[in-house]
Every structure is written in structure tokens, then in C-alpha cells.
Short mmCIF file of C-alpha atoms in Angstrom, two decimals:
data_model
loop_
_atom_site.label_atom_id
_atom_site.label_comp_id
_atom_site.label_asym_id
_atom_site.label_seq_id
_atom_site.Cartn_x
_atom_site.Cartn_y
_atom_site.Cartn_z
CA MET A 1 -15.63 18.82 -129.59
CA ALA A 2 -13.67 21.73 -130.69
CA GLU A 3 -10.83 23.00 -127.41
CA ALA A 4 -12.69 25.05 -124.90
CA ARG A 5 -10.86 28.03 -125.88
CA ILE A 6 -9.55 29.23 -122.51
CA ASP A 7 -7.90 25.52 -122.96
CA LEU A 8 -6.22 26.94 -125.85
CA ALA A 9 -5.48 29.85 -124.30
CA ARG A 10 -3.79 27.77 -121.45
CA ALA A 11 -1.58 25.85 -123.94
CA LYS A 12 -0.61 28.64 -125.72
CA ALA A 13 0.68 30.35 -122.40
CA ARG A 14 2.29 27.14 -120.79
CA GLU A 15 4.25 27.36 -124.78
CA ARG A 16 4.87 30.79 -124.51
CA ARG A 17 6.13 30.25 -120.64
CA GLU A 18 8.57 28.11 -122.29
CA MET A 19 9.47 29.83 -125.03
CA LEU A 20 10.69 32.97 -122.83
CA GLU A 21 12.01 30.66 -120.00
CA ARG A 22 14.27 29.27 -122.63
CA LEU A 23 15.31 32.39 -124.31
CA LYS A 24 15.98 34.07 -120.37
CA GLY A 25 18.28 31.20 -119.86
CA VAL A 26 20.28 30.52 -123.34
CA LEU A 27 20.73 34.80 -122.72
CA ILE A 28 22.30 33.94 -118.99
CA ASP A 29 23.86 31.94 -120.13
CA GLN A 30 25.91 32.89 -123.08
CA LEU A 31 26.70 36.42 -122.22
CA MET A 32 27.26 36.16 -118.39
CA LEU A 33 24.21 38.15 -117.37
CA SER A 34 24.27 38.53 -113.68
CA PHE A 35 20.03 37.69 -113.34
CA GLU A 36 18.28 34.89 -111.98
CA PRO A 37 15.39 34.06 -114.90
CA ASP A 38 12.58 34.98 -112.36
CA GLU A 39 14.52 38.66 -111.74
CA ILE A 40 13.69 39.19 -115.36
CA ALA A 41 9.62 40.58 -116.79
CA ASP A 42 8.79 39.42 -120.48
CA ASP A 43 8.96 42.93 -121.72
CA THR A 44 12.20 43.70 -119.93
CA GLY A 45 14.52 45.40 -122.46
CA LEU A 46 17.70 43.65 -124.16
CA PHE A 47 19.35 47.10 -124.42
CA GLY A 48 20.34 50.02 -122.46
CA ALA A 49 18.55 49.96 -119.07
CA GLY A 50 16.60 46.20 -118.98
CA LEU A 51 19.07 43.99 -119.55
CA GLY A 52 22.03 46.32 -120.16
CA LEU A 53 23.14 44.20 -123.01
CA ASP A 54 24.65 47.06 -125.55
CA SER A 55 25.69 46.92 -129.37
CA VAL A 56 28.47 44.73 -129.61
CA ASP A 57 26.55 42.45 -127.21
CA ALA A 58 24.16 42.34 -130.09
CA LEU A 59 25.82 39.81 -132.69
CA GLU A 60 25.66 37.29 -130.38
CA VAL A 61 22.37 38.25 -129.31
CA ILE A 62 21.19 37.27 -132.25
CA PHE A 63 23.33 34.26 -132.60
CA CYS A 64 22.11 33.01 -129.35
CA VAL A 65 18.27 33.67 -130.46
CA GLU A 66 19.47 31.69 -134.20
CA ASN A 67 20.83 29.08 -132.10
CA GLU A 68 18.41 28.20 -129.96
CA PHE A 69 15.19 28.55 -131.68
CA GLY A 70 16.07 27.53 -135.01
CA ILE A 71 15.45 30.74 -137.26
CA ARG A 72 17.17 32.93 -139.44
CA THR A 73 16.95 36.50 -139.29
CA ASP A 74 17.93 38.90 -141.14
CA ASN A 75 18.71 43.22 -141.51
CA ASP A 76 14.50 43.85 -141.49
CA ASP A 77 14.31 41.64 -138.14
CA MET A 78 16.50 43.74 -136.20
CA LEU A 79 13.99 46.11 -134.67
CA ALA A 80 12.50 42.47 -133.23
CA PHE A 81 15.57 42.66 -130.87
CA ARG A 82 13.59 45.28 -128.38
CA THR A 83 12.61 42.69 -125.50
CA LEU A 84 12.07 39.18 -124.47
CA ASN A 85 9.07 39.31 -125.77
CA THR A 86 9.20 40.73 -129.24
CA VAL A 87 12.38 38.53 -129.57
CA ILE A 88 9.54 35.59 -129.39
CA ASP A 89 7.11 37.79 -131.43
CA LEU A 90 9.52 37.14 -133.88
CA VAL A 91 10.26 33.52 -133.32
CA GLU A 92 6.38 32.49 -133.25
CA GLU A 93 6.12 33.78 -136.72
CA ARG A 94 9.52 32.11 -138.38
CA SER A 95 8.31 28.84 -137.18
CA GLU A 96 5.13 29.52 -138.48
CA ALA A 97 5.99 30.34 -141.84
CA MET B 1 -4.68 72.48 -133.32
CA THR B 2 -2.62 70.06 -133.76
CA SER B 3 -3.68 66.94 -131.31
CA THR B 4 -2.15 66.32 -128.35
CA TYR B 5 -0.51 62.78 -129.82
CA SER B 6 0.79 64.44 -133.27
CA VAL B 7 2.72 67.25 -131.60
CA VAL B 8 4.70 64.54 -129.45
CA ARG B 9 4.83 61.58 -131.60
CA ASP B 10 4.97 63.84 -135.10
CA HIS B 11 7.33 67.34 -133.97
CA VAL B 12 8.19 68.06 -130.72
CA ALA B 13 6.01 69.04 -126.82
CA PHE B 14 6.44 71.33 -125.00
CA ILE B 15 5.81 70.84 -121.36
CA ASN B 16 5.68 71.90 -117.74
CA PHE B 17 5.07 69.51 -114.99
CA LYS B 18 3.78 71.76 -112.38
CA ASP B 19 2.06 69.40 -110.15
CA GLU B 20 4.68 66.84 -110.43
CA GLY B 21 6.52 65.76 -107.18
CA ARG B 22 10.11 66.47 -107.14
CA PHE B 23 12.68 66.85 -104.54
CA GLU B 24 15.76 67.58 -103.31
CA ILE B 25 18.11 65.02 -101.35
CA SER B 26 20.65 66.23 -99.97
CA GLY B 27 23.87 65.71 -97.36
CA SER B 28 27.16 63.62 -97.38
CA ASP B 29 24.33 61.09 -96.70
CA ALA B 30 21.42 61.40 -98.56
CA THR B 31 22.73 58.57 -100.98
CA ALA B 32 23.37 55.93 -98.91
CA PHE B 33 19.77 57.21 -97.27
CA ILE B 34 17.53 56.84 -99.97
CA ASN B 35 19.48 54.13 -100.79
CA GLY B 36 17.96 52.35 -98.21
CA LEU B 37 15.09 52.86 -99.00
CA VAL B 38 14.27 52.47 -102.75
CA SER B 39 14.41 49.35 -104.58
CA LYS B 40 17.61 49.83 -106.98
CA ASP B 41 20.80 49.56 -105.43
CA LEU B 42 22.20 53.92 -106.51
CA GLU B 43 25.84 53.12 -104.87
CA ALA B 44 26.54 50.80 -107.84
CA LEU B 45 25.37 53.61 -110.14
CA GLU B 46 28.18 55.66 -112.55
CA GLU B 47 27.80 58.99 -111.57
CA LEU B 48 25.34 61.95 -113.26
CA ARG B 49 23.22 58.64 -113.61
CA THR B 50 19.32 58.73 -113.52
CA VAL B 51 17.38 55.50 -112.49
CA GLN B 52 14.10 54.18 -112.49
CA THR B 53 13.02 52.97 -109.07
CA LEU B 54 10.67 51.97 -106.93
CA PHE B 55 9.82 53.01 -103.35
CA LEU B 56 8.09 50.27 -101.55
CA ASN B 57 6.87 49.66 -98.15
CA ASP B 58 7.10 46.77 -95.75
CA ALA B 59 3.94 44.56 -97.83
CA GLY B 60 5.92 45.20 -100.64
CA GLU B 61 3.51 47.52 -102.18
CA VAL B 62 4.52 50.02 -104.74
CA ILE B 63 4.43 53.76 -102.79
CA SER B 64 5.78 55.53 -105.55
CA ILE B 65 7.68 54.55 -109.20
CA ALA B 66 10.29 58.08 -109.10
CA TRP B 67 13.51 59.01 -111.53
CA VAL B 68 16.42 59.40 -109.28
CA MET B 69 19.19 61.37 -110.03
CA VAL B 70 22.53 60.90 -107.97
CA ASP B 71 25.36 63.41 -108.12
CA ARG B 72 27.23 63.14 -104.62
CA ASP B 73 25.44 64.71 -102.15
CA ARG B 74 23.05 65.92 -103.64
CA LEU B 75 20.17 63.55 -104.97
CA VAL B 76 17.11 64.13 -107.42
CA ILE B 77 13.55 62.65 -106.86
CA LEU B 78 11.04 63.28 -109.64
CA THR B 79 7.84 61.10 -109.42
CA GLU B 80 4.27 61.84 -110.84
CA PRO B 81 1.75 63.95 -109.60
CA ALA B 82 -0.86 61.41 -107.47
CA ASP B 83 2.14 60.51 -105.89
CA ARG B 84 3.41 64.12 -104.78
CA GLU B 85 2.68 64.20 -101.56
CA LEU B 86 2.87 60.56 -100.16
CA LEU B 87 6.32 60.42 -101.05
CA ARG B 88 6.84 63.65 -99.35
CA ASP B 89 6.03 62.20 -96.17
CA HIS B 90 7.02 59.28 -96.94
CA LEU B 91 10.32 60.99 -97.48
CA GLN B 92 9.96 63.18 -94.12
CA ALA B 93 8.87 60.20 -91.83
CA LYS B 94 12.51 58.06 -92.28
CA HIS B 95 14.49 61.23 -92.94
CA ALA B 96 12.66 61.32 -89.52
CA GLU B 97 13.35 58.31 -87.92
CA ALA B 98 17.13 59.03 -89.28
CA GLY B 99 18.50 60.47 -86.30
CA SER B 100 21.74 62.05 -87.00
CA LEU B 101 22.45 61.40 -91.08
CA ASP B 102 23.69 64.04 -92.60
CA VAL B 103 20.16 64.58 -94.89
CA THR B 104 18.58 67.41 -96.11
CA VAL B 105 15.52 66.89 -97.00
CA ARG B 106 13.26 69.83 -99.20
CA ASP B 107 10.50 69.64 -101.30
CA LEU B 108 11.09 72.11 -104.84
CA GLY B 109 7.73 71.71 -106.00
CA GLU B 110 7.81 75.70 -105.05
CA THR B 111 10.67 76.77 -106.25
CA MET B 112 11.35 74.73 -108.73
CA GLN B 113 10.40 74.43 -112.37
CA SER B 114 9.85 71.32 -114.50
CA LEU B 115 9.87 71.53 -117.89
CA ALA B 116 9.81 68.99 -120.54
CA LEU B 117 10.66 68.82 -124.90
CA MET B 118 9.52 66.37 -126.09
CA GLY B 119 9.06 64.38 -129.89
CA PRO B 120 11.05 63.35 -132.15
CA SER B 121 12.89 66.67 -132.42
CA ALA B 122 13.26 67.55 -129.11
CA GLN B 123 16.87 66.89 -129.31
CA LYS B 124 17.46 68.93 -131.91
CA LEU B 125 15.22 72.08 -130.08
CA ALA B 126 17.37 71.25 -126.72
CA THR B 127 20.33 71.43 -128.29
CA ASP B 128 19.96 74.25 -130.22
CA ALA B 129 17.56 76.57 -127.28
CA VAL B 130 18.96 75.23 -123.77
CA HIS B 131 22.31 74.17 -124.88
CA GLU B 132 24.45 72.55 -126.96
CA ASP B 133 26.30 70.23 -125.33
CA ILE B 134 22.58 68.07 -124.57
CA ILE B 135 23.54 66.55 -127.81
CA GLY B 136 25.78 64.85 -125.92
CA LEU B 137 23.45 63.37 -123.04
CA SER B 138 22.82 60.33 -123.33
CA PHE B 139 19.51 58.24 -122.24
CA LEU B 140 19.06 58.08 -118.59
CA SER B 141 22.36 60.65 -118.13
CA PHE B 142 22.17 64.41 -116.47
CA ASP B 143 24.10 67.13 -115.67
CA GLN B 144 24.21 71.01 -114.54
CA TYR B 145 24.39 73.74 -116.76
CA ASP B 146 25.55 76.22 -114.63
CA GLU B 147 25.71 79.12 -117.25
CA ILE B 148 21.57 78.82 -117.03
CA ASP B 149 20.86 78.25 -113.97
CA ALA B 150 19.32 74.55 -115.13
CA LEU B 151 19.73 70.40 -114.48
CA VAL B 152 18.78 68.49 -117.63
CA MET B 153 18.35 65.30 -117.91
CA ARG B 154 17.29 62.56 -120.43
CA VAL B 155 14.50 60.23 -119.39
CA GLY B 156 11.38 58.75 -121.72
CA TYR B 157 8.38 58.06 -120.58
CA VAL B 158 6.34 57.41 -124.18
CA GLY B 159 9.36 55.94 -126.62
CA GLU B 160 11.28 59.77 -127.49
CA TYR B 161 13.09 62.16 -127.08
CA GLU B 162 12.60 63.35 -123.83
CA TYR B 163 14.33 66.05 -122.39
CA ARG B 164 13.12 68.00 -118.34
CA ILE B 165 14.44 70.92 -117.35
CA LEU B 166 15.13 71.84 -114.14
CA VAL B 167 14.81 75.84 -113.57
CA PRO B 168 14.18 78.06 -110.36
CA GLN B 169 10.59 79.58 -110.55
CA GLY B 170 10.46 83.07 -111.17
CA ASN B 171 13.63 82.02 -114.98
CA GLU B 172 11.50 82.63 -117.30
CA ALA B 173 14.78 82.93 -119.15
CA VAL B 174 15.02 79.10 -120.75
CA GLU B 175 11.45 78.81 -121.28
CA LYS B 176 11.52 81.95 -123.74
CA LYS B 177 14.15 80.75 -125.66
CA ILE B 178 12.51 77.60 -126.12
CA ARG B 179 9.12 79.21 -127.72
CA GLU B 180 10.90 81.67 -129.43
CA ALA B 181 13.36 78.71 -131.05
CA GLY B 182 10.21 76.13 -131.61
CA GLY B 183 8.66 77.62 -134.39
CA GLU B 184 9.93 75.61 -136.78
CA THR B 185 9.51 72.31 -135.41
CA GLY B 186 5.73 72.50 -134.15
CA LEU B 187 6.53 73.16 -131.38
CA GLU B 188 3.15 73.19 -129.24
CA GLU B 189 2.21 73.40 -125.11
CA ILE B 190 0.50 70.23 -124.32
CA ASP B 191 -0.95 69.39 -121.01
CA PRO B 192 0.19 66.04 -119.44
CA ALA B 193 -2.69 64.73 -118.47
CA GLY B 194 -3.02 64.13 -122.29
CA LEU B 195 0.61 61.76 -122.14
CA ALA B 196 -1.85 58.46 -120.76
CA PRO B 197 -2.19 57.21 -124.56
CA LEU B 198 1.28 57.48 -125.09
CA MET B 199 2.53 56.03 -121.87
CA MET B 200 0.55 53.64 -122.45
CA GLU B 201 1.46 52.41 -125.87
CA MET B 202 5.13 52.05 -124.12
CA ARG B 203 3.73 49.60 -121.19
CA GLN B 204 5.01 52.44 -118.77
CA ILE B 205 3.17 51.75 -115.78
CA THR B 206 1.88 53.91 -113.74
CA ARG B 207 1.12 53.52 -110.10
CA SER B 208 -2.04 55.43 -109.23
CA ARG B 209 -3.73 54.43 -112.97
CA ASP B 210 -2.03 50.71 -113.06
CA LEU B 211 -0.92 49.41 -109.46
CA ASN B 212 -4.14 49.47 -107.69
CA GLY B 213 -4.39 46.12 -105.84
CA VAL B 214 -1.47 45.11 -108.67
CA SER B 215 2.11 44.49 -107.10
CA PRO B 216 5.57 45.47 -108.33
CA ILE B 217 6.16 41.95 -109.73
CA GLU B 218 2.63 40.84 -111.29
CA ALA B 219 3.71 44.39 -113.60
CA GLY B 220 6.37 43.37 -114.23
CA LEU B 221 8.61 46.09 -113.15
CA HIS B 222 11.73 43.69 -112.47
CA GLU B 223 13.80 46.57 -114.27
CA MET B 224 12.89 48.76 -111.13
CA ILE B 225 14.30 46.79 -109.09
CA ASP B 226 17.91 44.66 -108.35
CA PHE B 227 17.13 41.49 -106.47
CA LYS B 228 20.53 40.73 -105.35
CA LYS B 229 20.51 44.17 -103.32
CA GLU B 230 20.79 43.47 -99.82
CA GLU B 231 18.94 45.09 -98.22
CA PHE B 232 15.60 47.60 -99.44
CA ILE B 233 12.21 48.64 -97.87
CA GLY B 234 10.00 45.96 -99.37
CA ARG B 235 12.87 43.74 -100.09
CA ASP B 236 11.53 40.74 -98.48
CA ALA B 237 7.98 40.96 -99.79
CA VAL B 238 8.84 41.50 -103.76
CA LEU B 239 11.41 38.15 -103.24
CA ALA B 240 8.34 36.18 -102.07
CA MET B 241 6.35 37.65 -104.61
CA LYS B 242 8.99 36.65 -107.60
CA ASP B 243 8.63 33.17 -106.39
CA ASN B 244 5.00 32.93 -107.50
CA ILE B 245 3.19 34.58 -109.64
CA GLU B 246 -0.40 34.22 -109.98
CA ARG B 247 -1.70 36.30 -111.73
CA ARG B 248 0.45 39.30 -114.29
CA LEU B 249 -0.46 42.55 -116.01
CA MET B 250 -1.21 42.48 -119.57
CA THR B 251 -1.56 44.98 -122.42
CA ILE B 252 -5.19 44.09 -124.29
CA VAL B 253 -5.64 46.04 -127.60
CA ILE B 254 -8.71 46.44 -129.40
CA GLN B 255 -9.25 47.67 -132.66
CA GLY B 256 -11.81 50.15 -133.57
CA PRO B 257 -13.50 53.40 -132.16
CA LYS B 258 -13.21 54.76 -128.30
CA ILE B 259 -14.54 52.41 -125.95
CA ALA B 260 -16.10 54.74 -122.98
CA GLY B 261 -16.01 52.44 -120.50
CA PHE B 262 -15.70 48.27 -119.48
CA ASP B 263 -17.61 46.01 -117.44
CA PRO B 264 -14.39 44.71 -114.49
CA ASP B 265 -14.33 40.82 -115.48
CA VAL B 266 -11.51 39.83 -118.31
CA ARG B 267 -13.12 36.56 -120.18
CA ILE B 268 -12.35 33.85 -122.03
CA ASP B 269 -16.67 32.65 -123.57
CA ASP B 270 -17.75 31.93 -119.77
CA ASP B 271 -14.75 31.70 -117.31
CA VAL B 272 -13.31 35.76 -115.83
CA VAL B 273 -9.78 35.32 -115.76
CA GLY B 274 -9.50 38.25 -114.88
CA ARG B 275 -9.54 42.49 -114.45
CA VAL B 276 -9.49 45.73 -115.70
CA VAL B 277 -7.65 47.91 -114.65
CA SER B 278 -7.02 50.72 -116.88
CA HIS B 279 -7.68 51.86 -120.42
CA ASP B 280 -7.51 54.68 -122.78
CA TYR B 281 -7.42 55.46 -126.66
CA SER B 282 -4.42 55.03 -128.97
CA GLU B 283 -5.03 57.87 -131.80
CA GLY B 284 -1.82 56.33 -133.56
CA MET B 285 -3.09 52.38 -133.68
CA GLU B 286 -7.20 53.78 -133.46
CA ALA B 287 -7.25 51.51 -130.72
CA MET B 288 -8.42 51.20 -126.92
CA LEU B 289 -5.87 49.97 -124.73
CA VAL B 290 -6.63 48.44 -121.66
CA HIS B 291 -4.16 47.45 -119.12
CA CYS B 292 -5.45 43.67 -117.70
CA VAL B 293 -4.93 41.82 -114.45
CA VAL B 294 -4.92 38.33 -115.92
CA ASN B 295 -4.16 35.34 -114.60
CA SER B 296 -1.13 33.80 -115.33
CA ASP B 297 -2.41 30.14 -116.80
CA VAL B 298 -3.39 32.03 -119.47
CA ALA B 299 -1.45 35.14 -119.71
CA ALA B 300 0.17 35.49 -122.61
CA VAL B 301 0.94 37.49 -125.81
CA GLY B 302 -0.91 36.38 -128.42
CA VAL B 303 -4.28 35.02 -126.26
CA THR B 304 -7.77 36.43 -127.27
CA TYR B 305 -9.74 37.90 -124.69
CA ASP B 306 -13.39 39.10 -123.98
CA LEU B 307 -14.11 42.57 -122.58
CA TYR B 308 -18.05 44.13 -122.22
CA ASP B 309 -18.20 47.83 -122.59
CA GLY B 310 -20.32 50.11 -120.78
CA SER B 311 -23.65 49.08 -122.97
CA GLY B 312 -22.77 45.10 -122.57
CA ALA B 313 -21.22 44.54 -125.64
CA LEU B 314 -19.04 42.04 -126.60
CA VAL B 315 -15.33 43.43 -127.27
CA ALA B 316 -12.88 40.92 -127.95
CA GLY B 317 -9.07 42.19 -128.02
CA THR B 318 -5.63 40.16 -127.41
CA ALA B 319 -2.19 40.78 -125.93
CA GLN B 320 0.58 42.35 -127.72
CA SER B 321 3.82 42.64 -126.92
CA ALA B 322 5.01 45.97 -125.77
CA PRO B 323 6.37 48.55 -126.91
CA LEU B 324 2.88 48.28 -128.92
CA LEU B 325 4.77 50.48 -131.99
CA LEU B 326 8.17 51.70 -132.91
CA THR B 327 8.46 55.60 -132.96
CA LYS B 328 10.00 58.11 -135.36
CA THR B 329 12.91 58.46 -132.08
CA ILE B 330 12.91 54.68 -132.11
CA LYS B 331 13.03 54.60 -135.47
CA GLY B 332 15.84 57.04 -135.66
CA VAL B 333 12.95 59.30 -138.28
CA THR B 334 12.70 63.14 -137.84
#
């Protein structure tokens, strides 16, 4: 019997939530941010007014994401590093490829 | 005439925010007074910085989403037109409770104009026509230019360059210079009501449109709150909210023509999983943008939801990450 759409949606939401929490955790730990995970919304910007990261942190962010999720990025991917959700979009895209 | 959307996304718009709320708080206790009312920590701000923050009530409900500029003993607060009276009444009530604090609250609505330049060419026009030092204004900073009697702040509602210019009522010199210099840049004046879809593309939340029965935590307004700030009105309520988020505000994109209205229920097949909060049509994306509050267990980017338009026809849309598009300003293209 085909799985009901709502069950698929629940599974998708669980998976996405887990990836977002992993991303928040690694950024907080590696960049020594003064946030708890539940103080950061999913659409929070990485740079400037959101998490307050700057260009000096950019390489560290990329390194964290590549290591945590086992993906490789290149220059064309830099615009994906805008918010937590857009980073996870990139991770999902690379994981499916 | 070029559409509002195209003027803002491709050129530069001139906007007179005549109906917005604008207030000045002055006095040696001004920062401490407002700091007790807002969710961000103003004491931690650097000089000449602007912050977007929340005025909350004790239940953690949003009274106003506001830009607050802090300059020593003077703060300027800007908010959407629908919040103007609410915020004014709130400030006056809290001022009356404050007793002997050295604080003066002024409604600048009748005495100051709030003009704006918005779009990928806004930085060049503002620098050429308003003040040459504007080129150096970083995002969320502001400065007072006494020689033209103008306070200029760099903010952002729609992902493009945006400069707010506060000048006294009756001072037409700045606007005149902008209009004279604006011809080559494609400058056109627009009605601020036309900004709604561009704000939705950036997931810029407004209280009047998006927070009817939606909490600031459900709406993802965490950036406007300093959770470690020791005291502000609504603090206990928002701390409790973030421990158990039962619903989330999602942006659902429905590709295709404009849809006039929706049934309030958001479904996945026969299961009601949320409700529609607001919607608008994006000319650039050729899609309906719908803000919906959805049960957390099925709220995720990439999930497809079922909505019904006014005629009862099923339309499907998918939740997407914000911002929904890369603007010319973000890409550095003018």
C-alpha cells in the first residue's frame, strides 16, 4: 500500500529538522556562537544581522558544512550560504546527486 | 508606466512613507526606557546602529515590529502604518508609568517626512543626490547630515538597497534633488502598498498581515529577540514559547497565475494541517506566495500542501526557503 502523503510529510519534516539541528549545533560549537539551538530560527541569516558572522567566518562555515554533511562545495555554491534553510537545501541537493 | 515590482527590482523607487509610525525618544534615560520595552538589547548596540525588534505585551504578543535607531540620548523608531496608533498608545502609557525618568516621547508623524530610495540603483542615486558620504553607510547603520538637515538610515525590507531619509516637513530640497537626479536611473515614485509581494519574497513579516493569531516564535522572528537579555516586557512568555513550537509559519509557493483568494484550511489530502495567513502575487516569480501556519510535525521546506481557491479548485504549493530569490542588489548587478 502506498504510504500516505501525510506520513511522507512527517518523515520529511523529521529529516529536515534533524539536519537543521545538526547544522545549528556545528556552527554554534565550531564558531563559538553565543546562541542556544532553540534561539535560532530556520530562516536566520548566517551573515550580518542574523548569526552575526562576517567574511572572516565564511571559510569556517563552508568547512563545517562540508565536514558535517560529507559534501563538497565550489564557488558556484556560495550564494547558497545565506540562511540555515538555504544551506540545507544545498546539502539535500548534493546528497541526492 | 513601469510596474512597482519592476521599478524596485530593476531600477530605483522613490517612496513617501507618509503614514508610517515614526517617534523620537529623547533624554538621558531614553535608551534605558526603550530597552525595557523591546526584545533586542539596545545597550549592546554599537553607536549609530539600527536594529529591527519587537514591542511585546506581557503575553508575548506583538504590539509592533519596529526599526529602532540608537544615538546616545536620542532614539528614532519607525513602524508600519497599521502599528502607528498601537505603538503610540503603548509608548505614552509606559512613559506615564515611568514616573521621574528623563524621557520625552514625540510623535514625528506631523513634523518629519520619511522618504525612501529603494532598488539596485538606490545607492548610487542616494550618494549622488542626497549626500556623498552615504556610499559609506553599511547595512543597518545611520547618520545625521546637518548640512541638509536629514537623518539617513540604511535598512532593508525587500532585499535591495534601501535608504530611509528623515527630513522636516516643509523641507523640499532633498526630494527636489532626488527627482532632478533620478531621471537617468529609471526613478519612479511608487505607493508603499505595492511593496507587499516583494517583502514576501524576502519573508519580511509584518504584524498586521502575518501575525494575526501567530506568535513571534511561530513566525520565526528569533532574530528580533535577545533571549539572554535579562528583562523586557514579554520575556517570560517568549522563553516559554520556544520550548514547545506546535506550529510554524511557512512560505508556500504556487506557480501559475494570480489567485484571488483561498479557503483558510491548508491540507495534505484530507488532513487539515494548517491555515492560510496571508497571500500575494509575485510578478517576478510568476507565482502566488502564501504564508501559512502549519503544524510542526509536517512543517518543512520541500513539503507540498493542498489549498483550495475561492471557486473550490485544488491548488498545490510547496514550502520554500527564504529569501525566495536573489535580488540584483544581492548579486551585485545594477
